[in-house]
XYZ file of C-alpha atoms in Angstrom:
662
model
C 0.000 0.000 0.000
C 1.295 3.468 -0.928
C 1.528 5.612 2.229
C -0.085 9.047 2.124
C 1.220 12.156 3.887
C -0.780 15.316 4.649
C 1.342 18.475 4.203
C 0.015 21.652 5.844
C 2.044 24.844 5.294
C 1.107 28.335 4.142
C 4.308 28.619 2.062
C 3.869 27.404 -1.513
C 7.620 26.866 -1.742
C 7.641 24.597 1.314
C 4.592 22.661 0.127
C 6.040 22.020 -3.310
C 9.473 21.211 -1.883
C 7.994 18.569 0.432
C 5.590 17.336 -2.257
C 8.454 16.659 -4.676
C 10.539 14.955 -2.000
C 7.754 12.707 -0.736
C 6.455 11.910 -4.236
C 9.952 11.016 -5.373
C 10.163 8.548 -2.514
C 6.912 6.758 -3.294
C 4.465 8.666 -1.066
C 1.119 10.104 -2.094
C 0.561 13.656 -0.825
C -2.347 15.848 0.230
C -1.483 19.590 0.214
C -3.182 22.163 2.442
C -2.339 25.891 2.734
C -4.621 26.815 5.649
C -5.977 25.446 8.882
C -9.479 25.263 7.375
C -8.254 23.042 4.529
C -6.435 20.858 7.051
C -9.578 20.416 9.185
C -11.496 19.328 6.083
C -8.766 16.782 5.297
C -8.874 15.483 8.877
C -12.415 14.208 8.366
C -12.546 13.580 4.625
C -9.157 12.187 3.560
C -7.161 9.040 4.309
C -3.527 9.515 5.330
C -0.953 7.817 7.535
C 1.347 10.780 8.301
C 0.979 14.538 8.673
C 3.539 17.347 8.436
C 2.127 20.476 10.110
C 3.499 24.005 10.110
C 3.249 25.532 13.581
C 2.450 29.084 12.369
C -0.470 29.405 9.925
C -2.441 32.516 8.957
C -5.745 31.186 10.293
C -4.674 28.536 12.803
C -2.073 27.414 15.297
C -0.246 24.191 14.421
C -0.378 22.973 18.016
C -4.142 23.415 18.081
C -4.415 21.555 14.771
C -2.346 18.728 16.246
C -4.686 18.564 19.252
C -7.718 18.420 16.946
C -6.079 15.719 14.839
C -5.410 13.568 17.892
C -9.057 13.929 18.980
C -10.471 13.071 15.555
C -11.889 9.506 15.600
C -9.631 7.055 13.801
C -6.645 9.448 13.692
C -4.879 8.432 16.901
C -2.322 6.337 14.963
C -1.331 9.043 12.445
C 2.381 9.912 12.548
C 2.741 13.686 13.044
C 5.696 15.989 12.465
C 5.749 19.685 13.338
C 7.743 22.163 11.203
C 8.534 25.517 12.750
C 10.931 28.419 12.706
C 10.274 28.601 16.468
C 13.232 26.484 17.530
C 13.375 27.335 21.223
C 13.403 24.333 23.541
C 10.152 25.437 25.197
C 8.382 25.503 21.798
C 9.744 22.097 20.885
C 8.750 20.599 24.246
C 5.227 22.046 23.926
C 4.764 20.319 20.577
C 6.146 16.991 21.778
C 4.020 17.032 24.935
C 0.844 17.686 22.964
C 1.497 14.537 20.956
C 3.840 15.244 18.024
C 6.070 12.345 17.035
C 8.768 14.714 15.757
C 9.552 18.428 15.809
C 11.818 19.829 13.087
C 13.077 23.399 13.083
C 13.335 25.552 9.972
C 15.467 25.659 7.911
C 15.082 21.901 7.535
C 16.709 19.213 5.413
C 14.029 17.758 3.139
C 15.795 14.394 3.009
C 15.677 14.201 6.815
C 11.948 14.988 6.859
C 11.150 12.209 4.362
C 13.476 9.642 5.932
C 12.278 10.425 9.464
C 8.640 10.134 8.393
C 9.210 6.698 6.945
C 11.210 5.718 10.030
C 8.302 6.749 12.274
C 5.888 4.804 10.067
C 8.067 1.768 10.731
C 8.511 0.876 7.073
C 10.856 1.217 4.147
C 9.840 2.207 0.668
C 8.524 -0.949 -0.971
C 7.771 0.176 -4.507
C 10.906 -1.612 -5.742
C 10.891 -4.410 -3.144
C 10.687 -7.122 -5.790
C 13.694 -5.814 -7.777
C 17.398 -5.292 -7.157
C 17.943 -1.608 -6.361
C 20.972 0.260 -7.722
C 21.909 3.757 -6.571
C 23.641 5.880 -9.235
C 25.616 8.881 -7.899
C 26.836 11.236 -10.629
C 26.781 15.011 -11.094
C 26.017 14.611 -14.812
C 22.291 14.307 -15.524
C 23.070 12.971 -18.981
C 25.166 10.106 -17.653
C 22.671 9.325 -14.861
C 19.901 8.939 -17.436
C 22.136 6.821 -19.703
C 22.707 4.422 -16.792
C 19.006 4.400 -15.961
C 18.157 3.512 -19.578
C 20.783 0.758 -19.401
C 19.771 -0.780 -16.072
C 15.972 -0.599 -15.974
C 15.412 -2.873 -19.027
C 17.569 -5.463 -17.238
C 15.145 -5.510 -14.298
C 17.003 -3.191 -11.912
C 15.285 -0.430 -9.936
C 17.366 2.746 -10.260
C 17.797 5.542 -7.698
C 19.797 8.642 -8.584
C 21.686 11.303 -6.622
C 23.462 14.390 -7.921
C 26.338 14.424 -5.433
C 28.221 12.531 -2.750
C 26.409 13.940 0.296
C 22.985 13.364 -1.231
C 24.044 9.892 -2.315
C 25.200 8.935 1.185
C 21.929 10.087 2.709
C 19.923 8.226 0.063
C 22.009 5.083 0.579
C 21.425 5.194 4.337
C 17.741 5.826 3.777
C 16.994 3.342 0.979
C 19.640 0.615 1.558
C 20.317 -0.188 -2.147
C 21.704 -3.525 -3.241
C 24.583 -1.840 -5.090
C 26.060 1.632 -5.677
C 27.539 3.056 -8.898
C 29.434 6.300 -8.177
C 31.346 8.760 -10.324
C 34.971 9.219 -9.332
C 35.102 13.024 -9.732
C 32.237 15.202 -8.443
C 31.833 18.598 -6.769
C 32.038 18.332 -2.998
C 33.213 14.865 -2.002
C 34.570 12.577 -4.684
C 33.670 8.975 -5.428
C 36.544 7.469 -3.444
C 35.444 9.387 -0.336
C 31.851 8.235 -0.824
C 33.010 4.612 -0.903
C 35.224 5.065 2.167
C 32.276 6.468 4.118
C 30.061 3.611 2.964
C 32.667 1.141 4.222
C 32.669 2.919 7.605
C 28.880 2.726 7.916
C 27.803 -0.472 9.791
C 24.533 -0.543 7.859
C 26.140 -0.168 4.425
C 29.650 -1.563 4.702
C 28.830 -4.729 2.714
C 27.096 -2.915 -0.163
C 28.895 -3.616 -3.503
C 30.294 -0.409 -5.019
C 31.305 0.264 -8.648
C 33.408 3.350 -9.263
C 33.343 5.021 -12.704
C 35.828 7.573 -13.993
C 37.054 9.104 -17.227
C 40.695 8.616 -16.127
C 42.574 6.125 -18.251
C 45.664 5.417 -16.144
C 46.347 2.308 -14.092
C 47.348 4.292 -10.967
C 43.864 5.803 -10.716
C 42.327 2.339 -10.881
C 44.556 1.111 -8.060
C 43.724 4.182 -5.988
C 39.982 3.620 -6.397
C 40.201 -0.070 -5.553
C 42.277 0.763 -2.474
C 39.483 3.110 -1.403
C 37.173 0.102 -1.153
C 35.551 -0.152 -4.585
C 34.506 -3.647 -5.630
C 34.963 -2.893 -9.331
C 36.304 -0.123 -11.571
C 34.739 0.931 -14.895
C 36.024 3.586 -17.318
C 33.311 5.791 -18.798
C 34.784 5.477 -22.271
C 34.262 1.712 -22.206
C 31.182 0.037 -23.618
C 28.415 0.389 -21.004
C 27.736 -3.337 -21.339
C 30.809 -3.673 -19.108
C 28.806 -1.976 -16.361
C 26.107 -4.650 -16.569
C 28.660 -7.464 -16.500
C 30.628 -6.094 -13.557
C 27.460 -5.205 -11.649
C 26.165 -8.767 -12.012
C 29.553 -10.096 -10.935
C 29.835 -8.015 -7.739
C 26.237 -8.800 -6.784
C 26.932 -12.484 -7.291
C 30.240 -12.452 -5.467
C 29.304 -10.100 -2.615
C 30.163 -11.606 0.740
C 27.307 -13.158 2.623
C 26.381 -10.884 5.468
C 25.808 -11.930 9.050
C 22.013 -12.358 9.297
C 21.683 -9.568 11.846
C 20.314 -6.332 10.442
C 22.202 -3.156 11.348
C 20.273 -0.544 13.311
C 21.284 2.444 11.225
C 24.169 4.431 9.865
C 25.806 7.830 10.326
C 24.261 9.091 7.077
C 20.665 8.247 8.020
C 18.220 10.625 9.728
C 19.951 11.977 12.841
C 19.493 14.703 15.412
C 22.193 16.873 17.027
C 21.634 18.931 20.179
C 23.793 22.073 20.414
C 24.154 23.801 23.793
C 25.571 27.312 24.318
C 24.595 30.853 25.333
C 25.504 32.478 22.000
C 22.546 31.969 19.679
C 24.426 33.320 16.644
C 27.190 30.763 17.216
C 24.649 27.944 17.516
C 23.034 29.045 14.244
C 26.447 28.933 12.552
C 26.966 25.374 13.835
C 23.502 24.405 12.625
C 24.132 25.635 9.087
C 27.255 23.489 8.870
C 25.682 20.358 10.365
C 22.549 20.516 8.214
C 24.773 19.906 5.193
C 25.111 16.329 6.459
C 21.333 16.022 6.777
C 21.082 16.356 10.566
C 18.158 17.996 12.320
C 19.588 20.611 14.690
C 18.115 21.426 18.105
C 19.404 24.478 19.993
C 19.420 24.858 23.789
C 20.851 27.903 25.606
C 21.666 26.000 28.802
C 22.075 22.546 30.301
C 18.690 22.713 32.058
C 16.875 23.207 28.747
C 18.987 20.438 27.240
C 18.037 17.973 29.979
C 14.348 18.861 29.619
C 14.548 18.227 25.897
C 16.469 14.958 26.265
C 13.749 13.663 28.593
C 11.203 14.155 25.792
C 13.156 13.510 22.587
C 16.267 11.407 21.893
C 19.243 12.793 19.968
C 22.311 11.233 18.358
C 25.008 13.650 19.528
C 25.447 16.615 21.910
C 27.694 19.604 21.195
C 28.505 22.022 24.051
C 30.285 25.364 23.802
C 32.960 25.832 26.470
C 33.061 29.644 26.478
C 36.079 29.574 28.781
C 34.205 28.231 31.833
C 35.806 24.863 32.613
C 33.971 24.446 35.940
C 30.595 24.896 34.250
C 31.612 22.485 31.499
C 32.681 19.896 34.056
C 29.336 20.272 35.873
C 27.403 20.041 32.591
C 29.209 16.799 31.686
C 28.552 15.325 35.109
C 24.822 16.128 34.967
C 24.513 14.615 31.487
C 26.390 11.455 32.427
C 24.145 10.975 35.484
C 21.074 10.501 33.242
C 20.993 6.777 32.237
C 19.203 7.411 28.935
C 21.871 9.828 27.659
C 24.976 8.659 29.510
C 26.336 6.889 26.422
C 25.582 9.635 23.901
C 28.608 11.166 22.134
C 29.508 14.497 23.773
C 31.594 16.989 21.768
C 32.884 20.260 23.261
C 34.253 23.316 21.466
C 36.636 25.969 22.790
C 40.157 27.272 22.891
C 42.961 24.817 22.168
C 44.536 25.184 25.625
C 41.303 23.919 27.270
C 41.241 20.602 25.353
C 42.773 18.441 28.106
C 40.518 19.965 30.783
C 37.385 19.241 28.757
C 38.386 15.684 27.891
C 39.153 15.074 31.563
C 35.751 16.508 32.468
C 33.994 13.773 30.431
C 33.826 14.984 26.824
C 34.262 12.309 24.138
C 35.822 14.724 21.659
C 37.005 18.313 21.426
C 36.979 20.763 18.492
C 39.056 23.918 18.545
C 37.257 27.177 17.867
C 39.521 27.705 14.867
C 38.281 24.444 13.306
C 34.578 25.311 13.568
C 32.374 24.825 11.594
C 33.938 22.370 9.104
C 35.939 20.583 11.788
C 32.766 20.270 13.855
C 31.025 18.481 10.963
C 33.809 15.922 10.706
C 34.006 15.275 14.457
C 30.234 14.984 14.927
C 29.990 12.560 12.035
C 32.888 10.513 13.436
C 31.377 10.382 16.929
C 27.978 9.301 15.617
C 29.664 6.654 13.487
C 31.692 5.433 16.479
C 28.597 5.233 18.684
C 26.612 3.361 16.054
C 29.499 0.974 15.439
C 29.718 0.247 19.172
C 25.949 -0.213 19.392
C 25.957 -2.584 16.430
C 28.900 -4.535 17.826
C 27.208 -4.851 21.203
C 23.938 -5.873 19.598
C 25.683 -8.465 17.461
C 27.480 -9.854 20.533
C 24.195 -10.027 22.421
C 22.465 -11.669 19.465
C 25.263 -14.192 19.045
C 25.239 -14.911 22.773
C 21.466 -15.356 22.702
C 21.743 -17.724 19.750
C 24.509 -19.653 21.476
C 22.383 -19.943 24.615
C 19.416 -21.074 22.519
C 21.629 -23.624 20.778
C 23.023 -24.819 24.119
C 19.500 -25.175 25.515
C 18.451 -27.055 22.400
C 21.457 -29.371 22.676
C 20.785 -29.956 26.376
C 17.103 -30.618 25.698
C 17.994 -33.022 22.882
C 20.523 -34.854 25.058
C 18.003 -35.033 27.900
C 15.344 -36.371 25.537
C 17.754 -38.949 24.121
C 18.841 -40.028 27.602
C 15.255 -40.208 28.775
C 14.242 -42.197 25.697
C 17.109 -44.628 26.288
C 16.150 -45.032 29.940
C 12.491 -45.521 29.048
C 13.428 -48.082 26.415
C 15.625 -49.935 28.891
C 12.924 -49.767 31.566
C 10.314 -51.079 29.145
C 12.641 -53.897 28.136
C 13.283 -54.841 31.755
C 9.565 -54.682 32.523
C 8.826 -56.939 29.561
C 11.482 -59.363 30.738
C 10.102 -59.259 34.273
C 6.552 -59.779 33.062
C 7.635 -62.654 30.847
C 9.545 -64.176 33.754
C 6.569 -63.716 36.057
C 4.196 -65.321 33.566
C 6.591 -68.180 32.863
C 7.237 -68.898 36.543
C 3.558 -68.641 37.379
C 2.666 -71.014 34.575
C 5.367 -73.497 35.596
C 4.232 -73.420 39.234
C 0.658 -74.367 38.484
C 1.457 -78.029 37.795
C 3.385 -78.768 41.044
C 0.833 -76.824 43.092
C -2.043 -78.819 41.634
C -0.219 -82.055 42.516
C 0.396 -80.895 46.115
C -3.170 -79.700 46.517
C -4.659 -82.879 45.004
C -2.600 -85.284 47.144
C -3.331 -83.313 50.310
C -7.064 -83.281 49.554
C -7.040 -87.019 48.715
C -5.277 -87.890 51.972
C -7.731 -85.778 53.997
C -10.745 -87.508 52.410
C -9.381 -91.105 52.559
C -11.269 -93.273 55.077
C -9.322 -96.553 54.820
C -6.355 -95.246 56.783
C -7.603 -92.757 59.390
C -5.188 -89.892 60.158
C -4.177 -88.711 63.540
C -5.294 -85.282 64.707
C -1.832 -83.767 64.421
C -1.280 -85.237 60.928
C -4.723 -84.061 59.752
C -3.973 -80.539 61.079
C -0.680 -80.437 59.203
C -2.192 -81.695 55.942
C -4.978 -79.120 56.254
C -2.393 -76.366 56.507
C -0.487 -77.761 53.480
C -3.702 -77.874 51.446
C -4.677 -74.292 52.442
C -1.191 -72.969 51.629
C -1.256 -74.699 48.244
C -4.647 -73.161 47.491
C -3.391 -69.681 48.463
C -0.304 -70.215 46.333
C -2.526 -71.288 43.419
C -4.593 -68.104 43.813
C -1.395 -66.023 43.816
C -0.084 -67.780 40.700
C -3.417 -67.232 38.967
C -3.282 -63.521 39.906
C 0.243 -63.214 38.525
C -0.862 -64.832 35.272
C -3.755 -62.406 34.991
C -1.338 -59.488 35.659
C 1.011 -60.771 32.953
C -1.857 -61.057 30.455
C -3.012 -57.517 31.372
C 0.485 -56.169 30.680
C 1.131 -57.899 27.370
C -0.625 -58.496 24.094
C -2.364 -56.132 21.702
C -5.359 -54.055 22.714
C -8.464 -55.056 20.783
C -10.525 -51.912 21.127
C -14.183 -51.816 20.241
C -17.277 -49.966 21.358
C -19.255 -52.225 23.695
C -22.057 -52.090 26.256
C -20.390 -51.467 29.619
C -23.641 -51.919 31.512
C -24.131 -55.459 30.184
C -20.512 -56.409 30.937
C -20.813 -55.089 34.512
C -24.017 -57.089 35.037
C -22.330 -60.286 33.803
C -19.363 -59.778 36.152
C -21.728 -59.137 39.086
C -23.613 -62.339 38.267
C -20.360 -64.349 38.307
C -19.193 -62.786 41.582
C -22.537 -63.342 43.301
C -22.625 -67.004 42.188
C -19.400 -67.735 44.109
C -21.094 -66.999 47.448
C -24.863 -67.367 46.964
C -25.496 -67.207 50.729
C -24.399 -63.554 50.932
C -26.993 -60.893 50.300
C -25.374 -57.892 48.556
C -27.355 -55.124 46.863
C -25.891 -54.359 43.439
C -26.842 -51.327 41.312
C -25.590 -50.676 37.757
C -26.169 -47.503 35.793
C -27.982 -48.034 32.518
C -26.645 -46.906 29.147
C -22.916 -47.064 29.894
C -20.632 -47.695 26.911
C -16.856 -47.893 26.554
C -14.379 -47.864 23.672
C -11.814 -50.319 25.022
C -10.568 -53.900 25.120
C -13.566 -55.719 26.591
C -11.454 -58.557 27.998
C -9.242 -56.173 30.005
C -12.254 -54.135 31.135
C -13.807 -57.373 32.424
C -10.591 -57.975 34.438
C -10.870 -54.422 35.836
C -14.499 -54.889 36.878
C -13.946 -58.370 38.319
C -11.160 -57.165 40.610
C -12.931 -53.977 41.717
C -16.302 -55.670 42.296
C -14.649 -58.625 44.071
C -12.852 -56.166 46.354
C -16.078 -54.260 47.002
C -17.891 -57.485 47.973
C -14.953 -58.608 50.138
C -14.617 -55.353 52.079
C -18.362 -55.141 52.804
C -18.261 -58.540 54.555
C -18.662 -56.953 58.010
C -21.460 -54.562 56.971
C -25.067 -55.411 57.803
C -26.509 -54.171 54.504
C -23.741 -54.247 51.891
C -24.233 -52.118 48.772
C -22.039 -52.099 45.639
C -22.654 -49.565 42.853
C -21.184 -49.465 39.324
C -21.712 -46.216 37.443
C -20.292 -43.382 35.361
C -20.097 -39.611 35.727
C -18.724 -37.081 33.203
C -16.787 -39.700 31.220
C -15.398 -41.400 34.362
C -16.410 -44.865 35.568
C -16.584 -45.865 39.219
C -17.177 -48.786 41.569
C -18.460 -47.719 44.996
C -19.121 -49.673 48.191
C -20.101 -48.961 51.784
C -17.528 -51.283 53.316
C -14.449 -50.932 55.516
C -12.790 -48.159 53.531
C -9.206 -47.066 54.224
C -7.310 -43.972 55.428
C -7.449 -41.292 52.718
C -3.746 -40.448 53.070
C -2.792 -44.044 52.129
C -4.652 -44.151 48.800
C -1.386 -43.946 46.841
C -0.175 -47.293 48.234
C -3.147 -49.300 46.973
C -1.845 -50.005 43.480
C 1.613 -51.289 44.415
C 2.138 -55.062 44.121
C 1.449 -56.980 47.350
C 0.458 -53.777 49.171
C -2.145 -54.316 51.914
C -3.925 -51.762 54.091
C -5.878 -54.342 56.140
C -4.995 -57.468 58.053
C -5.045 -60.591 55.804
C -6.957 -62.468 58.522
C -9.849 -59.996 58.210
C -9.815 -59.604 54.445
C -7.702 -62.295 52.729
C -6.252 -61.737 49.266
C -3.098 -61.824 47.129
C -2.346 -58.084 46.904
C -2.089 -58.318 43.092
C -5.656 -57.441 42.062
C -5.423 -53.634 42.189
C -1.986 -53.745 40.541
C -3.597 -55.639 37.673
C -6.405 -53.069 37.489
C -3.871 -50.228 37.424
C -1.880 -51.879 34.635
C -5.000 -52.515 32.523
C -6.230 -48.918 32.897
C -2.783 -47.539 32.033
C -2.658 -49.637 28.861
C -5.792 -47.803 27.704
C -4.101 -44.460 28.409
C -6.431 -43.844 31.344
C -6.080 -43.041 35.023
C -7.324 -44.688 38.209
C -7.607 -43.286 41.715
C -9.464 -44.023 44.940
C -11.424 -41.935 47.436
C -12.309 -43.195 50.897
C -12.610 -42.611 54.606
C -11.920 -45.389 57.049
C -15.137 -47.190 57.995
C -17.225 -45.291 55.421
C -16.677 -47.229 52.205
C -14.537 -46.536 49.147
C -14.959 -45.315 45.546
C -12.585 -46.377 42.792
C -12.634 -44.050 39.760
C -11.083 -44.875 36.394
C -11.082 -43.481 32.860
C -10.901 -45.261 29.493
C -10.108 -42.613 26.831
C -11.109 -43.683 23.308
C -8.357 -44.203 20.757
C -7.782 -41.244 18.338
C -9.169 -43.118 15.348
C -12.338 -43.867 17.316
C -12.879 -40.383 18.734
C -13.945 -38.531 15.566
C -17.507 -37.416 14.868
C -17.818 -39.948 12.055
C -17.935 -42.899 14.509
C -21.527 -44.083 14.663
C -23.512 -47.235 15.351
C -24.868 -49.236 18.284
C -22.432 -50.525 20.936
C -21.927 -54.276 20.767
C -23.626 -56.162 23.611
C -21.422 -58.906 25.063
C -22.818 -62.362 24.404
């Protein structure tokens, strides 16, 4: 989307100057000469940014800004105030009302455009799908020849008429390559390339240098300056295309960390001193490099401004007062937000050491101002940005290294855990196989012992003595208990192994069948059973039958001492339960129930093997479910368990009637 900027200024020259600059950079513009026209645009036009003059014939720019902020839907519009009122108090008033930027007149049009796009948080995207080449040459004829050469080859072409303009455009637009003339008014092509190489944001940009010189020494000089390729203007221009393609192809791969900015991008310099004429002279020199200049007559005004608006460099006039300069430096360095800003001082040569000792980063002699001030300010901003980029790169690399270390540690932990789980599963399988094998092998000898003991107890031909009969009775009872334990171990082994055969079945019918089997084992006992109707389960019916048999058997067993025993099988919110009103158990010991051979009651009161609940736990776990118990001693117990359906059975397409066990 093409961004639109509203320009409000009563000066036709200013309006057209800004219109040309913004239009040339891909913006659409809306021009207004009065406050009334601006108010109409506030409600009737669509725009993303606004540049407002503070002094209008029929309105005040600050009042217009207030109205704009209060207009529905305009709270996100980027606003910039332009004014010849450059006092700190005027600037602070505009910023506090809600301006995003305040630029004093005379202004640098390139700064206004670049700062607007920076505030919008975007770069010009009209050529985003093409390789962009910046051509810097003072000859309009040659610039247009290169444009006619490059655009048919698919390149997007930007042009600049001189070195300073080219550097600002390069910092603003970040071209993929630069073609620069070797000899131009102002700074020459070699200097342009050197400055590009010193800019953290541009240093890797391929540069082609063109010149009419025909000697080999000039070529060496240009390449030493940092040019990637050298082309003579008298050569066939097809050479330009070939060398441009080569340097783009061969350009070194950059570290994938974007630079924050460069010394030639939009920047702001704060000048501090009591002599307004001197500050204006500094401003004229610094604006040549595209900086916005803010004047403050004292350190108090400077601190107020710095609290509201950041700057890139501070310049302070010494005026012979070293003590004041030392105090000014101290107060600036005490503010965390500005402590690292470059601080340049100007004064007599003999005061240089005093000022540097007081905390200044650089010092410019009065005799070197203003040109020397330009060079030093640019160098300090470049140094600060280089340090910031280096620190950011170190932090980014450290963060990536930490992320990589965490990833390696997590991967190693996962691999170790997987190996341990695999080993544990293998050992469990071996243990289960051993348990099943031993249990199976013990059944034969136990049946022999039990059968012989029973036969001897029932034989009438050779009566047994009382002591012998007592001993045989104990042998027979022990063999029967051992047989029960072996049978329980076999059931546990079967519950732990084999494939799950899931199907949707009628849980109510299965529960009723289990209850019928349990009741038939002791027909003399009167137990009230209740089963909820309509229960279904998506599970292995054989394992679910094992679960119900153990839980219902336990419920019947632990209600043995209750006058009116009740056992209930039901479901609630996707959870099944078996509830009784029997002996119960201490609530704080519920976690011990599912361990093999764990017992919470005396075996003489409630005999058993201690394997049943372990089997139940294993069968529920194999379905991916959970089991837990709730109880109070003497007030019964409730065993809850879940049987989550398998993923392929949980979709909405599963239909049909649950199978009723036969």
